[in-house]
Amino acid sequence: MTQGNGGDTGGNARLEDIIGIESIKLGFFKEVQKTINELKASNIELEQKRRDVQDILNGIPDVVAVVSPDYRVLSVNSAFSETYGKRDPLGLPCYKVFKNSKRPCSPCPLVMAREEGRKVCRQLQIMNVDGENRQIECSAALMPGTGDSPGKVLLLHRDVTVEKQYQAKYFQAERMATVGVLAEGVAHEINNPLTSIRGFAEALYGHLDRLGVCLKDGEPCTDLLETFEEYLDIVLKECNRCSEIVHNLLSFGHRDVRAMSIVNINNIILNCLKLLHPRLSILPSGIIKLALSEEEPCVMGHPGELMQVALNLILNALYEVRDIGTIDISTRVKGRMVLLRVSDTGGGFAPEDVDKLFEPFFTTKPAGQGIGIGLSTCYNIIMKHGGEITASSEPGEGAVFEVILPLLEE
């Protein structure tokens, strides 16, 4: 009996063990099932977030693409097919997809963003879209990577063709308005050599009778020929002077459609002062004080547009000093930048106006003396050249305008 009871006890223990194990299994299964359900819910949530992000990207009218470190397109938004009319670019090199090229672009905004550590790198490129060359603003933003692996790059393509066309017309309208300001002085400047030409032409005409007599009688006329040569030399010089004045004005007024070239900012300032000579000649001497850099301040840019900026700043300063102050114009090279500074001792601007100076159609001048597009045009031109323009002023203490442009590196 004792053994039987012991056997029953052992059997009960084994049964309890089995039941315990099964209970543990059941609990583990429930825990696993709970984890699976949580993972399913998490996946559903992640998928919904992915769709939300994709919907946001598809709602952006600009082309958005994610590109791998080896230039492969990983994803695009719906604007891609609408803009480029191509299907399934995934896995293809971005330079093949966007420019049908066999090698990476030079310069490449992706490389610039990645190698130079820029958060955002912008670049204007000409791309063929539906058989038409369009101006595309390419922006590349570096995405954070995992560990030591390089991050992906977010590419954004914005078609700015129409915007650039309107901007060019805007620049040209402002430039022609400046030409109108210069025209009166230029007309006066041309009148001076024309007066000389007329005077010497009349003098030559008066000598014709004497020349005729000398030739008829066979008399020597060496002195008369020397006079003719002297007068004609003066006439030619005055004609060249007129031609140079007109050329400078036409060069400024002509819309610059050429590619960027090397521009020496010192030469820009000197050419501006030549154009303004008629106005400056009637002002007190010493009103303009120059301090130009001995190191050549060369940049890559459009000469006409940069001259437009300098002319606007100098004309504004001339308006402010009103013949009784001074204007300081300086250039210098600082590190990898070129600095142009135009300051005056005029009335200055109110603090609340300084932040508005570069807004279109904002002006502090009386009605009829300005429409407020000069400084906004300067701002747009300098931004297009990758630079900065700032203004500082105190009422009664004049104003300071500073332009910073990237130095041309050899």
Coordinates of C-alpha atoms in Angstrom, one line a residue:
M1 CA 0.0 0.0 0.0
T2 CA 2.8 2.3 0.9
Q3 CA 4.4 1.6 -2.5
G4 CA 1.0 2.1 -4.2
N5 CA 0.5 5.4 -2.5
G6 CA 4.0 6.4 -3.5
G7 CA 3.4 5.5 -7.1
D8 CA 0.2 7.6 -7.1
T9 CA 2.2 10.5 -5.6
G10 CA 4.8 10.2 -8.3
G11 CA 2.2 10.0 -11.0
N12 CA 0.5 13.1 -9.7
A13 CA 3.8 14.9 -9.7
R14 CA 4.4 14.0 -13.3
L15 CA 0.9 15.0 -14.2
E16 CA 1.4 18.3 -12.4
D17 CA 4.7 18.8 -14.2
I18 CA 3.1 18.1 -17.6
I19 CA 0.2 20.5 -16.8
G20 CA 2.7 23.1 -15.6
I21 CA 4.7 22.7 -18.8
E22 CA 1.6 23.0 -20.9
S23 CA 0.6 26.0 -18.9
I24 CA 4.0 27.6 -19.6
K25 CA 3.7 26.7 -23.3
L26 CA 0.2 28.2 -23.3
G27 CA 1.5 31.4 -21.6
F28 CA 4.4 31.6 -24.0
F29 CA 2.1 31.1 -27.0
K30 CA -0.1 33.9 -25.7
E31 CA 2.9 36.1 -25.3
V32 CA 4.2 35.2 -28.8
Q33 CA 0.7 35.8 -30.2
K34 CA 0.6 39.2 -28.4
T35 CA 4.0 40.1 -29.8
I36 CA 2.9 39.0 -33.3
N37 CA -0.2 41.1 -33.0
E38 CA 1.8 44.1 -31.9
L39 CA 4.2 43.6 -34.8
K40 CA 1.3 43.4 -37.2
A41 CA -0.1 46.6 -35.8
S42 CA 3.3 48.3 -35.9
N43 CA 3.7 47.2 -39.5
I44 CA 0.3 48.5 -40.4
E45 CA 1.2 51.8 -38.7
L46 CA 4.6 51.9 -40.5
E47 CA 2.9 51.2 -43.8
Q48 CA 0.4 54.0 -43.2
K49 CA 3.2 56.4 -42.3
R50 CA 5.0 55.3 -45.5
R51 CA 1.9 56.0 -47.5
D52 CA 1.5 59.4 -45.7
V53 CA 5.1 60.3 -46.5
Q54 CA 4.6 59.2 -50.1
D55 CA 1.4 61.2 -50.4
I56 CA 3.2 64.2 -49.1
L57 CA 6.0 63.7 -51.6
N58 CA 3.5 63.2 -54.4
G59 CA 1.7 66.4 -53.4
I60 CA 4.9 68.4 -54.0
P61 CA 4.8 69.8 -57.5
D62 CA 8.6 69.6 -57.9
V63 CA 10.5 66.4 -58.7
V64 CA 11.7 64.7 -55.6
A65 CA 14.1 61.7 -55.7
V66 CA 16.1 59.7 -53.1
V67 CA 19.5 58.8 -54.5
S68 CA 22.0 56.3 -53.0
P69 CA 25.7 57.1 -52.5
D70 CA 26.5 55.3 -55.7
Y71 CA 24.1 57.6 -57.7
R72 CA 21.3 55.0 -57.9
V73 CA 17.7 56.3 -57.8
L74 CA 15.9 54.6 -54.9
S75 CA 12.5 56.4 -55.1
V76 CA 10.7 59.3 -56.8
N77 CA 7.5 61.1 -56.4
S78 CA 4.7 61.3 -58.9
A79 CA 6.0 64.6 -60.3
F80 CA 8.8 62.7 -61.9
S81 CA 6.7 61.0 -64.5
E82 CA 4.7 64.2 -65.1
T83 CA 7.9 66.2 -65.7
Y84 CA 10.2 63.8 -67.5
G85 CA 7.6 61.3 -68.9
K86 CA 9.8 58.4 -68.0
R87 CA 8.8 55.2 -66.2
D88 CA 10.5 53.1 -63.6
P89 CA 13.8 55.0 -63.0
L90 CA 14.5 52.9 -59.8
G91 CA 17.9 51.4 -59.7
L92 CA 19.2 53.5 -62.6
P93 CA 22.0 56.1 -62.2
C94 CA 20.6 59.6 -61.6
Y95 CA 22.9 61.1 -64.3
K96 CA 21.4 58.6 -66.8
V97 CA 17.8 59.3 -65.7
F98 CA 17.9 63.1 -65.6
K99 CA 20.6 64.0 -68.2
N100 CA 21.0 60.8 -70.3
S101 CA 24.7 60.9 -69.5
K102 CA 27.2 58.1 -69.1
R103 CA 29.0 59.7 -66.2
P104 CA 28.2 61.8 -63.2
C105 CA 27.5 65.5 -63.7
S106 CA 30.3 68.0 -63.2
P107 CA 29.9 69.7 -60.9
C108 CA 27.5 67.3 -59.2
P109 CA 25.2 68.6 -56.5
L110 CA 25.2 65.2 -54.8
V111 CA 29.0 65.1 -54.5
M112 CA 29.1 68.7 -53.3
A113 CA 26.5 68.0 -50.7
R114 CA 28.3 64.9 -49.5
E115 CA 32.0 65.8 -49.8
E116 CA 31.7 69.4 -48.7
G117 CA 29.4 68.5 -45.8
R118 CA 26.7 70.9 -47.0
K119 CA 23.2 70.4 -45.6
V120 CA 21.7 71.8 -48.8
C121 CA 23.5 72.4 -52.1
R122 CA 21.7 74.4 -54.9
Q123 CA 22.7 74.5 -58.5
L124 CA 21.1 75.8 -61.7
Q125 CA 21.3 73.4 -64.6
I126 CA 20.0 73.3 -68.2
M127 CA 18.1 70.0 -68.8
N128 CA 16.1 68.7 -71.8
V129 CA 12.5 68.2 -70.9
D130 CA 10.1 67.0 -73.6
G131 CA 12.6 68.1 -76.3
E132 CA 12.9 71.6 -74.8
N133 CA 15.8 73.1 -72.8
R134 CA 14.6 74.2 -69.4
Q135 CA 16.3 75.9 -66.5
I136 CA 16.2 73.5 -63.5
E137 CA 17.2 74.4 -60.0
C138 CA 18.7 71.3 -58.4
S139 CA 18.8 71.1 -54.7
A140 CA 20.6 68.2 -52.9
A141 CA 20.2 67.6 -49.1
L142 CA 22.3 65.1 -47.3
M143 CA 20.3 62.5 -45.3
P144 CA 21.8 61.0 -42.2
G145 CA 23.5 57.6 -42.7
T146 CA 23.7 54.7 -40.3
G147 CA 27.1 54.1 -38.6
D148 CA 30.0 54.7 -40.9
S149 CA 28.0 54.2 -44.1
P150 CA 27.4 57.3 -46.2
G151 CA 23.9 58.7 -46.2
K152 CA 21.5 58.9 -49.0
V153 CA 20.8 62.2 -50.8
L154 CA 17.4 63.9 -51.3
L155 CA 17.2 65.5 -54.7
L156 CA 14.7 68.2 -55.6
H157 CA 14.3 69.5 -59.2
R158 CA 12.4 72.7 -59.7
D159 CA 11.6 74.2 -63.1
V160 CA 12.4 77.9 -62.8
T161 CA 12.5 78.7 -66.6
V162 CA 9.5 81.0 -66.5
E163 CA 10.7 82.6 -63.2
K164 CA 14.1 83.3 -64.7
Q165 CA 12.5 84.8 -67.8
Y166 CA 10.4 87.2 -65.7
Q167 CA 13.5 87.9 -63.6
A168 CA 15.5 88.8 -66.7
K169 CA 12.8 91.1 -67.9
Y170 CA 12.6 92.7 -64.4
F171 CA 16.4 93.3 -64.4
Q172 CA 16.3 94.7 -67.9
A173 CA 13.4 97.1 -67.0
E174 CA 15.4 98.4 -64.0
R175 CA 18.5 98.7 -66.1
M176 CA 16.7 100.8 -68.7
A177 CA 15.3 103.0 -66.0
T178 CA 18.9 103.6 -64.9
V179 CA 19.9 104.4 -68.5
G180 CA 17.2 107.0 -68.4
V181 CA 18.8 108.6 -65.4
L182 CA 22.2 108.6 -67.1
A183 CA 20.9 109.8 -70.5
E184 CA 20.7 113.5 -69.6
G185 CA 24.3 113.6 -68.4
V186 CA 25.6 111.5 -71.3
A187 CA 23.9 113.9 -73.7
H188 CA 25.7 116.8 -72.1
E189 CA 29.0 114.9 -72.1
I190 CA 28.6 114.2 -75.9
N191 CA 27.7 117.8 -76.5
N192 CA 31.2 119.0 -75.4
P193 CA 33.2 117.0 -78.0
L194 CA 30.6 117.8 -80.7
T195 CA 31.1 121.5 -80.0
S196 CA 34.9 121.0 -80.5
I197 CA 34.3 119.0 -83.7
R198 CA 32.1 121.8 -85.1
G199 CA 34.6 124.5 -84.2
F200 CA 37.5 122.8 -85.8
A201 CA 35.4 121.8 -88.9
E202 CA 34.5 125.4 -89.4
A203 CA 38.1 126.4 -89.0
L204 CA 39.1 123.9 -91.6
Y205 CA 36.4 125.1 -93.9
G206 CA 37.8 128.7 -93.5
H207 CA 41.3 127.5 -94.6
L208 CA 40.0 125.9 -97.8
D209 CA 40.1 129.2 -99.8
R210 CA 43.8 129.7 -98.8
L211 CA 44.6 126.0 -99.6
G212 CA 43.0 126.5 -103.1
V213 CA 45.1 129.5 -103.8
C214 CA 48.3 127.8 -102.8
L215 CA 47.5 124.8 -104.9
K216 CA 46.6 127.0 -107.9
D217 CA 49.7 129.2 -107.7
G218 CA 52.0 126.3 -106.7
E219 CA 53.0 128.1 -103.5
P220 CA 54.3 126.1 -100.6
C221 CA 51.7 125.3 -98.0
T222 CA 53.6 123.3 -95.4
D223 CA 52.2 125.3 -92.5
L224 CA 48.7 125.0 -93.8
L225 CA 49.0 121.2 -94.1
E226 CA 50.3 121.0 -90.6
T227 CA 47.3 123.0 -89.4
F228 CA 45.0 120.7 -91.3
E229 CA 46.7 117.6 -89.8
E230 CA 46.5 119.1 -86.2
Y231 CA 42.8 120.0 -86.6
L232 CA 41.9 116.7 -88.1
D233 CA 43.7 114.8 -85.3
I234 CA 41.7 116.7 -82.7
V235 CA 38.4 116.0 -84.6
L236 CA 39.2 112.3 -84.7
K237 CA 40.1 112.2 -81.0
E238 CA 36.8 114.0 -80.1
C239 CA 34.9 111.5 -82.4
N240 CA 36.5 108.6 -80.5
R241 CA 35.5 110.2 -77.3
C242 CA 31.9 110.4 -78.4
S243 CA 32.1 106.8 -79.5
E244 CA 33.4 105.6 -76.2
I245 CA 30.7 107.4 -74.3
V246 CA 27.9 105.9 -76.4
H247 CA 29.6 102.5 -76.3
N248 CA 29.6 102.5 -72.5
L249 CA 26.0 103.5 -72.3
L250 CA 24.9 100.9 -74.9
S251 CA 27.0 98.2 -73.2
F252 CA 25.2 98.9 -69.9
G253 CA 21.7 99.0 -71.4
H254 CA 22.2 95.9 -73.6
R255 CA 20.8 92.7 -72.1
D256 CA 23.6 90.4 -71.2
V257 CA 22.8 86.9 -72.5
R258 CA 26.3 85.5 -72.5
A259 CA 27.7 83.0 -70.1
M260 CA 29.5 84.1 -67.0
S261 CA 33.0 85.4 -67.5
I262 CA 35.9 86.6 -65.3
V263 CA 35.0 90.0 -63.8
N264 CA 37.4 92.4 -62.0
I265 CA 35.3 94.4 -59.5
N266 CA 37.8 97.2 -59.6
N267 CA 37.2 97.6 -63.3
I268 CA 33.4 97.6 -62.7
I269 CA 33.8 100.5 -60.3
L270 CA 36.0 102.5 -62.6
N271 CA 33.6 101.9 -65.6
C272 CA 30.7 103.1 -63.4
L273 CA 32.6 106.3 -62.6
K274 CA 33.2 106.9 -66.3
L275 CA 29.5 106.6 -67.0
L276 CA 28.8 108.9 -64.1
H277 CA 31.4 111.5 -65.1
P278 CA 28.9 114.0 -66.5
R279 CA 27.1 114.1 -63.1
L280 CA 30.3 114.0 -61.0
S281 CA 32.0 116.7 -63.0
I282 CA 29.5 119.3 -61.7
L283 CA 29.8 118.2 -58.1
P284 CA 32.5 119.3 -55.6
S285 CA 35.9 117.6 -56.1
G286 CA 36.6 114.8 -53.7
I287 CA 33.0 113.7 -53.2
I288 CA 34.0 110.2 -54.3
K289 CA 36.8 108.6 -52.2
L290 CA 38.2 105.4 -53.7
A291 CA 40.1 102.6 -51.9
L292 CA 40.5 99.8 -54.4
S293 CA 42.1 96.5 -53.6
E294 CA 45.7 96.0 -54.8
E295 CA 45.0 92.3 -55.0
E296 CA 42.8 91.7 -58.0
P297 CA 39.2 91.2 -56.8
C298 CA 38.1 88.9 -59.6
V299 CA 34.8 86.9 -59.6
M300 CA 32.9 84.8 -62.0
G301 CA 29.8 86.7 -63.2
H302 CA 27.9 88.8 -65.7
P303 CA 29.7 92.1 -66.2
G304 CA 26.6 94.0 -67.1
E305 CA 24.6 92.8 -64.1
L306 CA 27.4 93.5 -61.6
M307 CA 27.9 96.9 -63.1
Q308 CA 24.1 97.4 -62.7
V309 CA 24.5 96.7 -58.9
A310 CA 27.5 99.1 -58.5
L311 CA 25.7 101.9 -60.4
N312 CA 22.6 101.5 -58.3
L313 CA 24.6 101.7 -55.1
I314 CA 26.6 104.8 -56.2
L315 CA 23.5 106.6 -57.6
N316 CA 21.6 106.0 -54.3
A317 CA 24.6 107.4 -52.4
L318 CA 24.8 110.4 -54.7
Y319 CA 21.1 111.1 -54.0
E320 CA 21.6 110.8 -50.3
V321 CA 24.7 113.1 -50.0
R322 CA 23.0 115.9 -52.1
D323 CA 26.3 117.5 -53.1
I324 CA 27.5 118.2 -49.5
G325 CA 28.7 114.9 -48.3
T326 CA 31.2 112.2 -49.3
I327 CA 30.9 108.7 -50.7
D328 CA 33.5 106.0 -49.9
I329 CA 33.9 103.1 -52.3
S330 CA 36.2 100.3 -51.4
T331 CA 37.0 96.8 -52.6
R332 CA 39.1 94.2 -50.9
V333 CA 39.9 90.5 -50.9
K334 CA 39.2 88.6 -47.7
G335 CA 39.9 84.9 -47.6
R336 CA 37.9 83.4 -50.4
M337 CA 35.6 86.3 -50.8
V338 CA 35.5 89.7 -52.6
L339 CA 34.1 92.6 -50.6
L340 CA 32.6 95.8 -52.2
R341 CA 31.6 98.5 -49.8
V342 CA 29.7 101.7 -50.6
S343 CA 29.1 104.2 -47.8
D344 CA 27.8 107.7 -47.7
T345 CA 27.4 110.6 -45.2
G346 CA 23.9 111.3 -46.1
G347 CA 20.7 111.3 -44.1
G348 CA 20.6 107.5 -43.6
F349 CA 17.5 105.4 -43.1
A350 CA 15.0 104.9 -40.3
P351 CA 15.6 101.6 -38.4
E352 CA 12.2 100.3 -39.5
D353 CA 13.1 100.9 -43.1
V354 CA 16.4 99.1 -43.2
D355 CA 14.9 95.7 -43.4
K356 CA 12.6 96.7 -46.2
L357 CA 15.3 98.3 -48.5
F358 CA 15.6 95.2 -50.7
E359 CA 11.8 94.6 -51.0
P360 CA 10.4 95.3 -54.5
F361 CA 8.7 98.7 -54.9
F362 CA 9.8 100.0 -51.5
T363 CA 11.3 103.4 -51.7
T364 CA 12.1 106.3 -49.3
K365 CA 12.3 108.8 -52.2
P366 CA 9.5 111.3 -52.9
A367 CA 6.9 110.4 -55.6
G368 CA 8.3 110.7 -59.1
Q369 CA 12.0 110.2 -58.0
G370 CA 12.0 106.4 -57.7
I371 CA 9.8 103.3 -57.9
G372 CA 11.8 101.1 -55.6
I373 CA 13.1 98.4 -57.9
G374 CA 16.8 99.3 -57.8
L375 CA 17.9 97.6 -54.6
S376 CA 15.6 94.6 -55.0
T377 CA 17.2 94.1 -58.4
C378 CA 20.7 94.4 -56.8
Y379 CA 19.6 91.7 -54.2
N380 CA 18.4 89.3 -56.9
I381 CA 21.5 89.7 -59.0
I382 CA 23.9 89.2 -56.1
M383 CA 21.9 86.1 -54.9
K384 CA 22.2 84.7 -58.4
H385 CA 26.0 85.2 -58.2
G386 CA 26.1 83.2 -55.0
G387 CA 26.8 86.3 -52.9
E388 CA 25.3 88.5 -50.2
I389 CA 24.3 92.1 -50.0
T390 CA 23.5 93.9 -46.7
A391 CA 22.6 97.4 -45.6
S392 CA 23.2 99.2 -42.3
S393 CA 22.2 102.7 -41.3
E394 CA 21.4 105.2 -38.6
P395 CA 19.3 108.3 -39.1
G396 CA 21.6 111.3 -39.8
E397 CA 24.7 109.1 -40.0
G398 CA 24.5 107.8 -43.6
A399 CA 24.2 104.3 -44.9
V400 CA 26.6 101.4 -45.6
F401 CA 26.0 98.8 -48.3
E402 CA 28.2 95.8 -48.4
V403 CA 28.4 93.2 -51.2
I404 CA 30.2 89.8 -50.7
L405 CA 31.0 87.6 -53.8
P406 CA 32.9 84.4 -54.1
L407 CA 36.5 85.0 -55.1
L408 CA 37.6 83.5 -58.4
E409 CA 40.1 80.8 -57.4
E410 CA 42.9 79.8 -59.8

